[in-house]
GROMACS .gro file of N, CA, C and O in nm:
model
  384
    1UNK      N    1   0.085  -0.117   0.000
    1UNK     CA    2   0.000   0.000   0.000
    1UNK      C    3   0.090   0.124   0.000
    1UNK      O    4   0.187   0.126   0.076
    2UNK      N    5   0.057   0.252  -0.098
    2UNK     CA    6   0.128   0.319  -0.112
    2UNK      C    7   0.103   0.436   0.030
    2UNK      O    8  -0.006   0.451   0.084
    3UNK      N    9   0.249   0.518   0.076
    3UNK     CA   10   0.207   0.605   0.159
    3UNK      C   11   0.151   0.696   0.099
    3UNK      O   12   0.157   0.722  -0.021
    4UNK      N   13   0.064   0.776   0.225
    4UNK     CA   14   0.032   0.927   0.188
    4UNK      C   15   0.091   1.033   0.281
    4UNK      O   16   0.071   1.051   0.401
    5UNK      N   17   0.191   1.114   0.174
    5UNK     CA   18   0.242   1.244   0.265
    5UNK      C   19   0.129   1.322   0.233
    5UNK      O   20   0.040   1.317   0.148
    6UNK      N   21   0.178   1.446   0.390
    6UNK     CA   22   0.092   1.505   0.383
    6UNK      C   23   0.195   1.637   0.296
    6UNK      O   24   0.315   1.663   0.279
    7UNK      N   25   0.040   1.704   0.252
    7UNK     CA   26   0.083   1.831   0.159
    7UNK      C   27   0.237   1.913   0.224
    7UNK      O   28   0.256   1.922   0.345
    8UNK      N   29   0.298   1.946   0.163
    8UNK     CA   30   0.415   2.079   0.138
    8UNK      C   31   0.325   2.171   0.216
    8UNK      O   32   0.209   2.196   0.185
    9UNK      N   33   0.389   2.217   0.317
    9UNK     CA   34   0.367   2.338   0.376
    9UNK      C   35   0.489   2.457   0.372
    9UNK      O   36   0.601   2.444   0.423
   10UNK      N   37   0.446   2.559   0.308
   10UNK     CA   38   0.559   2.643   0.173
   10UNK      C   39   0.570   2.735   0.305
   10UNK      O   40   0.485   2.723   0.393
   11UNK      N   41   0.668   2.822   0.317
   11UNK     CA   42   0.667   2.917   0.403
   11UNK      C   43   0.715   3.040   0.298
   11UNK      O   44   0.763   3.025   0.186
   12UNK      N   45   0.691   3.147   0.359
   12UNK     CA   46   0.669   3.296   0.277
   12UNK      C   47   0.841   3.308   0.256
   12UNK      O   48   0.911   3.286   0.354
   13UNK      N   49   0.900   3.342   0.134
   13UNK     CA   50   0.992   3.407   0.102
   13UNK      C   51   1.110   3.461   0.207
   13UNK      O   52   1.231   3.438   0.201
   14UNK      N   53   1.023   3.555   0.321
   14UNK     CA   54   1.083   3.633   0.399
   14UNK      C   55   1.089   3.607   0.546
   14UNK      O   56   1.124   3.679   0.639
   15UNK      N   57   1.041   3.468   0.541
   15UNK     CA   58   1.026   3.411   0.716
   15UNK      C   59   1.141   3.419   0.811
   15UNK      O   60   1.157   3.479   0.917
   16UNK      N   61   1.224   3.333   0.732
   16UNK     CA   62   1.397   3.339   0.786
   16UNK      C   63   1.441   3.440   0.830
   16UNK      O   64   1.494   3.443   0.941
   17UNK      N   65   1.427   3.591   0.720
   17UNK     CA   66   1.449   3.711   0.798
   17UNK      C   67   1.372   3.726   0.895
   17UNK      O   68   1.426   3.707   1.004
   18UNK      N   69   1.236   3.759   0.897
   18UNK     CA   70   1.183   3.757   1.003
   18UNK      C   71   1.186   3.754   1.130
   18UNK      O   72   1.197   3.836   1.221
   19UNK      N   73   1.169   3.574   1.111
   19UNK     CA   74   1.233   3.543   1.248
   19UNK      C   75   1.371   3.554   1.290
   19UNK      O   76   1.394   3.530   1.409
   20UNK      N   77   1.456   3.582   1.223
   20UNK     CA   78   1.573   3.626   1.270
   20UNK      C   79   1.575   3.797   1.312
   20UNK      O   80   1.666   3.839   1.384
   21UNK      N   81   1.467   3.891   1.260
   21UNK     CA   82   1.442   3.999   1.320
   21UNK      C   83   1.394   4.002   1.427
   21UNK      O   84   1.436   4.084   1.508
   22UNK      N   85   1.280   3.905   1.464
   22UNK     CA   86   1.234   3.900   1.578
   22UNK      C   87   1.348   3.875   1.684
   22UNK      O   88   1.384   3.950   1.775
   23UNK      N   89   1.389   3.765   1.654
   23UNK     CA   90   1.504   3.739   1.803
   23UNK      C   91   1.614   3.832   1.797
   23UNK      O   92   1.667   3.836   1.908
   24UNK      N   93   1.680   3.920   1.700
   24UNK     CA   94   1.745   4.009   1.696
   24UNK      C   95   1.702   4.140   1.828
   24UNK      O   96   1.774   4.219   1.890
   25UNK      N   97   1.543   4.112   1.832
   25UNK     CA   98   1.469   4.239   1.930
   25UNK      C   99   1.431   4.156   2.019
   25UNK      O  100   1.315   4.177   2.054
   26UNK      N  101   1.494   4.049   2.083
   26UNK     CA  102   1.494   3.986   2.217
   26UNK      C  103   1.362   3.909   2.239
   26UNK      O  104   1.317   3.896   2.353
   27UNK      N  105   1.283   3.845   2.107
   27UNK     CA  106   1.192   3.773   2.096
   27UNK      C  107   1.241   3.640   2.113
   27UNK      O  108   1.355   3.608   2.080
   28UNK      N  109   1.135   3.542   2.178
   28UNK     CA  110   1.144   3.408   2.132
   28UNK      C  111   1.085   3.356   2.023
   28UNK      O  112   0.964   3.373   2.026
   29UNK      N  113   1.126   3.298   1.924
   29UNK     CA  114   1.027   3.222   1.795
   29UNK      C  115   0.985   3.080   1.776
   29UNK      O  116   1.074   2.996   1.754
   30UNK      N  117   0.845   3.039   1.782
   30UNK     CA  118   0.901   2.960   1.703
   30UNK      C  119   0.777   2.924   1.597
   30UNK      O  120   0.656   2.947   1.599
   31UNK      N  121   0.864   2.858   1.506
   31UNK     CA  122   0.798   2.791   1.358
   31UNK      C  123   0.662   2.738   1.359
   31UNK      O  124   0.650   2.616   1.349
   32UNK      N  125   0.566   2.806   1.369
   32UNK     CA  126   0.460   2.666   1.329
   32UNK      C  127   0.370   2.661   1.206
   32UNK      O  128   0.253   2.627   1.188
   33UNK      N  129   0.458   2.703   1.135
   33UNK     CA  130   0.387   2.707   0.974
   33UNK      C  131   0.367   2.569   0.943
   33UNK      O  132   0.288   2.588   0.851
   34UNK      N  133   0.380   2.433   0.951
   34UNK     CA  134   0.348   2.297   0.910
   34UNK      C  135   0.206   2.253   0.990
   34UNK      O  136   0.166   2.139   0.966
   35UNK      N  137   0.121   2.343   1.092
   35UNK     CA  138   0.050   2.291   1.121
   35UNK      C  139  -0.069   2.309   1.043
   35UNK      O  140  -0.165   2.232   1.045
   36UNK      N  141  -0.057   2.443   0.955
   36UNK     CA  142  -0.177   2.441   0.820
   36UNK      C  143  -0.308   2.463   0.946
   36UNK      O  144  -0.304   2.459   1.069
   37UNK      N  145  -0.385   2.479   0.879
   37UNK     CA  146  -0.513   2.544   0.889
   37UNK      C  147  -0.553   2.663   0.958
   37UNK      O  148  -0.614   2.691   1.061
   38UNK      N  149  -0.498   2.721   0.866
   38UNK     CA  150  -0.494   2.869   0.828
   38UNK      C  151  -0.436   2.910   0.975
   38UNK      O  152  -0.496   3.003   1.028
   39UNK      N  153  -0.342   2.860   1.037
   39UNK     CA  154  -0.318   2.909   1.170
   39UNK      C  155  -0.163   3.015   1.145
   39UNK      O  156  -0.075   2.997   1.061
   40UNK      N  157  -0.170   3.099   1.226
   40UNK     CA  158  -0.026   3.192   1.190
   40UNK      C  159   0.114   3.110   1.217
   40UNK      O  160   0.127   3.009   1.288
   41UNK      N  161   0.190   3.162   1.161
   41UNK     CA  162   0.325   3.100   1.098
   41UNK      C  163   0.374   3.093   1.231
   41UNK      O  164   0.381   2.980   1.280
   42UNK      N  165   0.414   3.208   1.313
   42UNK     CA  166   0.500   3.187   1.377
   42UNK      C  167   0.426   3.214   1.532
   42UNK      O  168   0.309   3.250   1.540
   43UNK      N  169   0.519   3.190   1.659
   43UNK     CA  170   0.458   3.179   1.772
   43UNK      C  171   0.593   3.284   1.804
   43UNK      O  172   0.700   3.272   1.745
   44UNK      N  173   0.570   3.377   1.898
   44UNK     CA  174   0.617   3.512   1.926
   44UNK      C  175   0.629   3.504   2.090
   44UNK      O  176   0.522   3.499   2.150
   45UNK      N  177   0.749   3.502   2.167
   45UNK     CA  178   0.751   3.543   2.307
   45UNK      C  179   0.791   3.684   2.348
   45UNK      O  180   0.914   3.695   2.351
   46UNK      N  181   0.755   3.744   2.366
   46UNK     CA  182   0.797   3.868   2.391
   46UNK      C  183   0.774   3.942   2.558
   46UNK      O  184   0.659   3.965   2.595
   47UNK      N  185   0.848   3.961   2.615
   47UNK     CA  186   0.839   3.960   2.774
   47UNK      C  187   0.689   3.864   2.832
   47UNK      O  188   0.687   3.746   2.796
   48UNK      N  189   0.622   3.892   2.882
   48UNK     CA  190   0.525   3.847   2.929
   48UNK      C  191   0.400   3.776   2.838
   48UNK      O  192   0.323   3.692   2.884
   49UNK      N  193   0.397   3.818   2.729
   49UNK     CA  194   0.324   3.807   2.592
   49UNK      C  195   0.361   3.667   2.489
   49UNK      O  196   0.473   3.623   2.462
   50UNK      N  197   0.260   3.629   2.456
   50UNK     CA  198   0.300   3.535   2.317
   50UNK      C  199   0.204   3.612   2.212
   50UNK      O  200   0.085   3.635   2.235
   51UNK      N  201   0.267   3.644   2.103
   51UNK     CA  202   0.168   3.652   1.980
   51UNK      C  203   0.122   3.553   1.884
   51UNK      O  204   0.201   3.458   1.884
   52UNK      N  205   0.070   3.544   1.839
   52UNK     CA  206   0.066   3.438   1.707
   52UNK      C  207   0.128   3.580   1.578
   52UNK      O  208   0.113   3.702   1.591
   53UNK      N  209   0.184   3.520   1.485
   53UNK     CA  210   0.212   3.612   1.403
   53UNK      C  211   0.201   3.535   1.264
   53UNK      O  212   0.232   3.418   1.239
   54UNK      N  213   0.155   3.622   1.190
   54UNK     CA  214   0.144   3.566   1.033
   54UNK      C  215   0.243   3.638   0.931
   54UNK      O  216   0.231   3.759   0.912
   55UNK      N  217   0.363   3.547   0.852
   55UNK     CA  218   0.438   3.608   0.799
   55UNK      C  219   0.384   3.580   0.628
   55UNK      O  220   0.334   3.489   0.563
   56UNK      N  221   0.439   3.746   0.601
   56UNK     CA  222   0.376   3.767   0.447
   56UNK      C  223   0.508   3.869   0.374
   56UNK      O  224   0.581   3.947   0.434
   57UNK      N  225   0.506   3.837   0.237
   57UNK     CA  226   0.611   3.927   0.160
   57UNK      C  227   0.537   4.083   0.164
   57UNK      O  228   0.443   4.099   0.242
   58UNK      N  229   0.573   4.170   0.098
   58UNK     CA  230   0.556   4.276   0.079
   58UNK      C  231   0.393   4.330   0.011
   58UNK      O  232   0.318   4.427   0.024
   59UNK      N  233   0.396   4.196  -0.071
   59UNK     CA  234   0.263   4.242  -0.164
   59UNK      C  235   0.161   4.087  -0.081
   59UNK      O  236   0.061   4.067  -0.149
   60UNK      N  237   0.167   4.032  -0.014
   60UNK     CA  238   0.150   3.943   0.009
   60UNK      C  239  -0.003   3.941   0.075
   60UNK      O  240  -0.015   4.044   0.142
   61UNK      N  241  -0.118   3.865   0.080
   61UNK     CA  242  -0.221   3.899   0.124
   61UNK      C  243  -0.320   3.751   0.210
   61UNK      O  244  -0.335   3.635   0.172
   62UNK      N  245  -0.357   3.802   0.298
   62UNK     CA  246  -0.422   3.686   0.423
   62UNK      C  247  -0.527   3.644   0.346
   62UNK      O  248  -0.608   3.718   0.290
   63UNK      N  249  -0.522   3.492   0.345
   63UNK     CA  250  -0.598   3.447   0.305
   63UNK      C  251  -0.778   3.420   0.318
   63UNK      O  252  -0.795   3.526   0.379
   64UNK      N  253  -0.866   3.384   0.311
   64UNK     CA  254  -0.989   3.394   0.359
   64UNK      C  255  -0.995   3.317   0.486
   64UNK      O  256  -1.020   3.363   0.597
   65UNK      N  257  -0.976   3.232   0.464
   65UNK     CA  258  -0.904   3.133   0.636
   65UNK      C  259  -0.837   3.193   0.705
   65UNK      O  260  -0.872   3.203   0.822
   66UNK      N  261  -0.710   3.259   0.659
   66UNK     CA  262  -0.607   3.325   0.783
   66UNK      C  263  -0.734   3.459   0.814
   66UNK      O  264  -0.754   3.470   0.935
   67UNK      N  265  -0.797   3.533   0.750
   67UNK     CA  266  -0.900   3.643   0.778
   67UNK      C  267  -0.961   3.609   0.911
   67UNK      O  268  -0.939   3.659   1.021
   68UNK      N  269  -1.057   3.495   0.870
   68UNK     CA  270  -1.108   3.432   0.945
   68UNK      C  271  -1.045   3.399   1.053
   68UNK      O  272  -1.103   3.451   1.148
   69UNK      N  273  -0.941   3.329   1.092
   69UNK     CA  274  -0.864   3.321   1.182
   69UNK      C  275  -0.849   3.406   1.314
   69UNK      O  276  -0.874   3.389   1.433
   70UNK      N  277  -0.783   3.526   1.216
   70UNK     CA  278  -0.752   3.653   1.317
   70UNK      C  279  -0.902   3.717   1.373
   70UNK      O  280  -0.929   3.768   1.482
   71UNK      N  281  -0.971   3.697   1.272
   71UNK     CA  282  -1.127   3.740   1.316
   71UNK      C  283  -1.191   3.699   1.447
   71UNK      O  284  -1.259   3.769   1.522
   72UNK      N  285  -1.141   3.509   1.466
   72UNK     CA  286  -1.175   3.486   1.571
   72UNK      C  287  -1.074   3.436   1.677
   72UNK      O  288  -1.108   3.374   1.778
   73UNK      N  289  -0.902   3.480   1.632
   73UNK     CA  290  -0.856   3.458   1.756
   73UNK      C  291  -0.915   3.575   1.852
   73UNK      O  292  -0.974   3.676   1.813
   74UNK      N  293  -0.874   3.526   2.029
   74UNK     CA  294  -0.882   3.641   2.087
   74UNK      C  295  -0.792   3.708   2.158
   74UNK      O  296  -0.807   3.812   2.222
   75UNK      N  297  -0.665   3.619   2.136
   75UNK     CA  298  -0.518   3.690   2.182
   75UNK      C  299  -0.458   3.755   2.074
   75UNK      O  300  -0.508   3.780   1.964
   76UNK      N  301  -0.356   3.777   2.112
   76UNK     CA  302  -0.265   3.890   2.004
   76UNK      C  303  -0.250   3.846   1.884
   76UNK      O  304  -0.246   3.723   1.886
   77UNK      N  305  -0.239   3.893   1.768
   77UNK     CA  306  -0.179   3.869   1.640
   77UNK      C  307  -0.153   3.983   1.574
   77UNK      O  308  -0.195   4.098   1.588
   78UNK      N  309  -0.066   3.926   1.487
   78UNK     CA  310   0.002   4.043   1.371
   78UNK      C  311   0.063   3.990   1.232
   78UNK      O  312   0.110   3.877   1.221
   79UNK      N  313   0.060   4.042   1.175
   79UNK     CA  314   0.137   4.020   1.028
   79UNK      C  315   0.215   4.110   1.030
   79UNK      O  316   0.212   4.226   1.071
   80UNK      N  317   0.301   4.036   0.973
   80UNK     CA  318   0.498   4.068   0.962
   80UNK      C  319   0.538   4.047   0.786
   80UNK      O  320   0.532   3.946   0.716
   81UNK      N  321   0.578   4.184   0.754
   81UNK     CA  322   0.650   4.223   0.614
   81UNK      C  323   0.771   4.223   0.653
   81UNK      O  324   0.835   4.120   0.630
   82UNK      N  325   0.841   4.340   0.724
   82UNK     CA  326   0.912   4.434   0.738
   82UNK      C  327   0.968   4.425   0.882
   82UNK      O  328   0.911   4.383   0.983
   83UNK      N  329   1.099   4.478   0.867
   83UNK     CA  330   1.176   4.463   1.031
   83UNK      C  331   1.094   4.578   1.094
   83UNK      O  332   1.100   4.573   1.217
   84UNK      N  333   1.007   4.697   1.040
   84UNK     CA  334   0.943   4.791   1.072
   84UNK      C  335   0.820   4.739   1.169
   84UNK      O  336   0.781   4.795   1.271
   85UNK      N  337   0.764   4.610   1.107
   85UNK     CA  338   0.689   4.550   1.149
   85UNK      C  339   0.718   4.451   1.252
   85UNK      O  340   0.622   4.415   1.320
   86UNK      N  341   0.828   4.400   1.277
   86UNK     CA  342   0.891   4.385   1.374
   86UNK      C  343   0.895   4.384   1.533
   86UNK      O  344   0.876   4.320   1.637
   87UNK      N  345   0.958   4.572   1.441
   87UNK     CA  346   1.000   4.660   1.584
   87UNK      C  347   0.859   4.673   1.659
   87UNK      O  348   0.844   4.679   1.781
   88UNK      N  349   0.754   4.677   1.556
   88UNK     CA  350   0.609   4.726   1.613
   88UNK      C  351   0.538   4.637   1.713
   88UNK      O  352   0.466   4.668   1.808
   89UNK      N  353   0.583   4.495   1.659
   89UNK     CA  354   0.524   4.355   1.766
   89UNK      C  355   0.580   4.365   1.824
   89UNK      O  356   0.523   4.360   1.933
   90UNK      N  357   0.727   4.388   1.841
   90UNK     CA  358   0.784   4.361   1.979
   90UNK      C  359   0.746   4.467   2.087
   90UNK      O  360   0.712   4.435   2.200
   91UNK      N  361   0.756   4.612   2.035
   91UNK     CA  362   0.713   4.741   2.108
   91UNK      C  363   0.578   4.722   2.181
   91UNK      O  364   0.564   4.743   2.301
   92UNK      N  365   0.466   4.673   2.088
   92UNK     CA  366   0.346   4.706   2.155
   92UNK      C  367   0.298   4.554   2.217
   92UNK      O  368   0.182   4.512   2.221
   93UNK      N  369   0.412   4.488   2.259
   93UNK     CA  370   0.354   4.347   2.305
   93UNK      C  371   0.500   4.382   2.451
   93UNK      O  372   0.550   4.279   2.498
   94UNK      N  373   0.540   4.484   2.492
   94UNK     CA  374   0.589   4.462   2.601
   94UNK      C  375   0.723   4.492   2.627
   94UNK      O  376   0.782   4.513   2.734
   95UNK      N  377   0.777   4.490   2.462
   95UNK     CA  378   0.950   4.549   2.474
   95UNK      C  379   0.955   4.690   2.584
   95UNK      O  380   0.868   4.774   2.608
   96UNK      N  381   1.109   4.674   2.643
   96UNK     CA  382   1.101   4.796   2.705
   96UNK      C  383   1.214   4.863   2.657
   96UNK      O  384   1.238   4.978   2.694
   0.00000   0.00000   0.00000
């Protein structure tokens, strides 16, 4: 009987930076883009705080699921382009 993998879970272009921006600003990261359904990429520690965070390129856009998602998480989230975007999760989640 043949196996079945499960689908390629692709991560955005710019994750690597990312998360290497994040811990650059004294974040913890970690990866959970393989868990799919529509859940955000990355998991964010930031002093007292965890975010969920969704990483996207520049032109890059949330899907109807990830919409949905953020619609009904009720803890923190954010989408991450830019080290600008970054500085902003880490700032308003507790950096001092």
């Amino acid at each position: 009987m043949a196996k079945v993998r499960p689908p390629i879970r692709r991560t955005d272009g710019n994750q690597a930076q990312v998360m290497a921006w994040l811990r650059d600003l004294g974040c913890t990261v970690i990866d959970l883009h393989t868990l799919g359904k529509d859940i955000p990429d990355l998991l964010v520690g930031i002093g007292d705080a965890n975010v969920l965070v969704e990483v996207k390129t520049a032109d890059g856009e949330l899907s109807a699921g990830q919409k949905r998602f953020f619609e009904e998480w009720k803890g923190p989230k954010a989408v991450a382009r830019t080290v600008e975007d970054c500085v902003q999760i880490a700032r308003s989640n507790f950096l001092t």
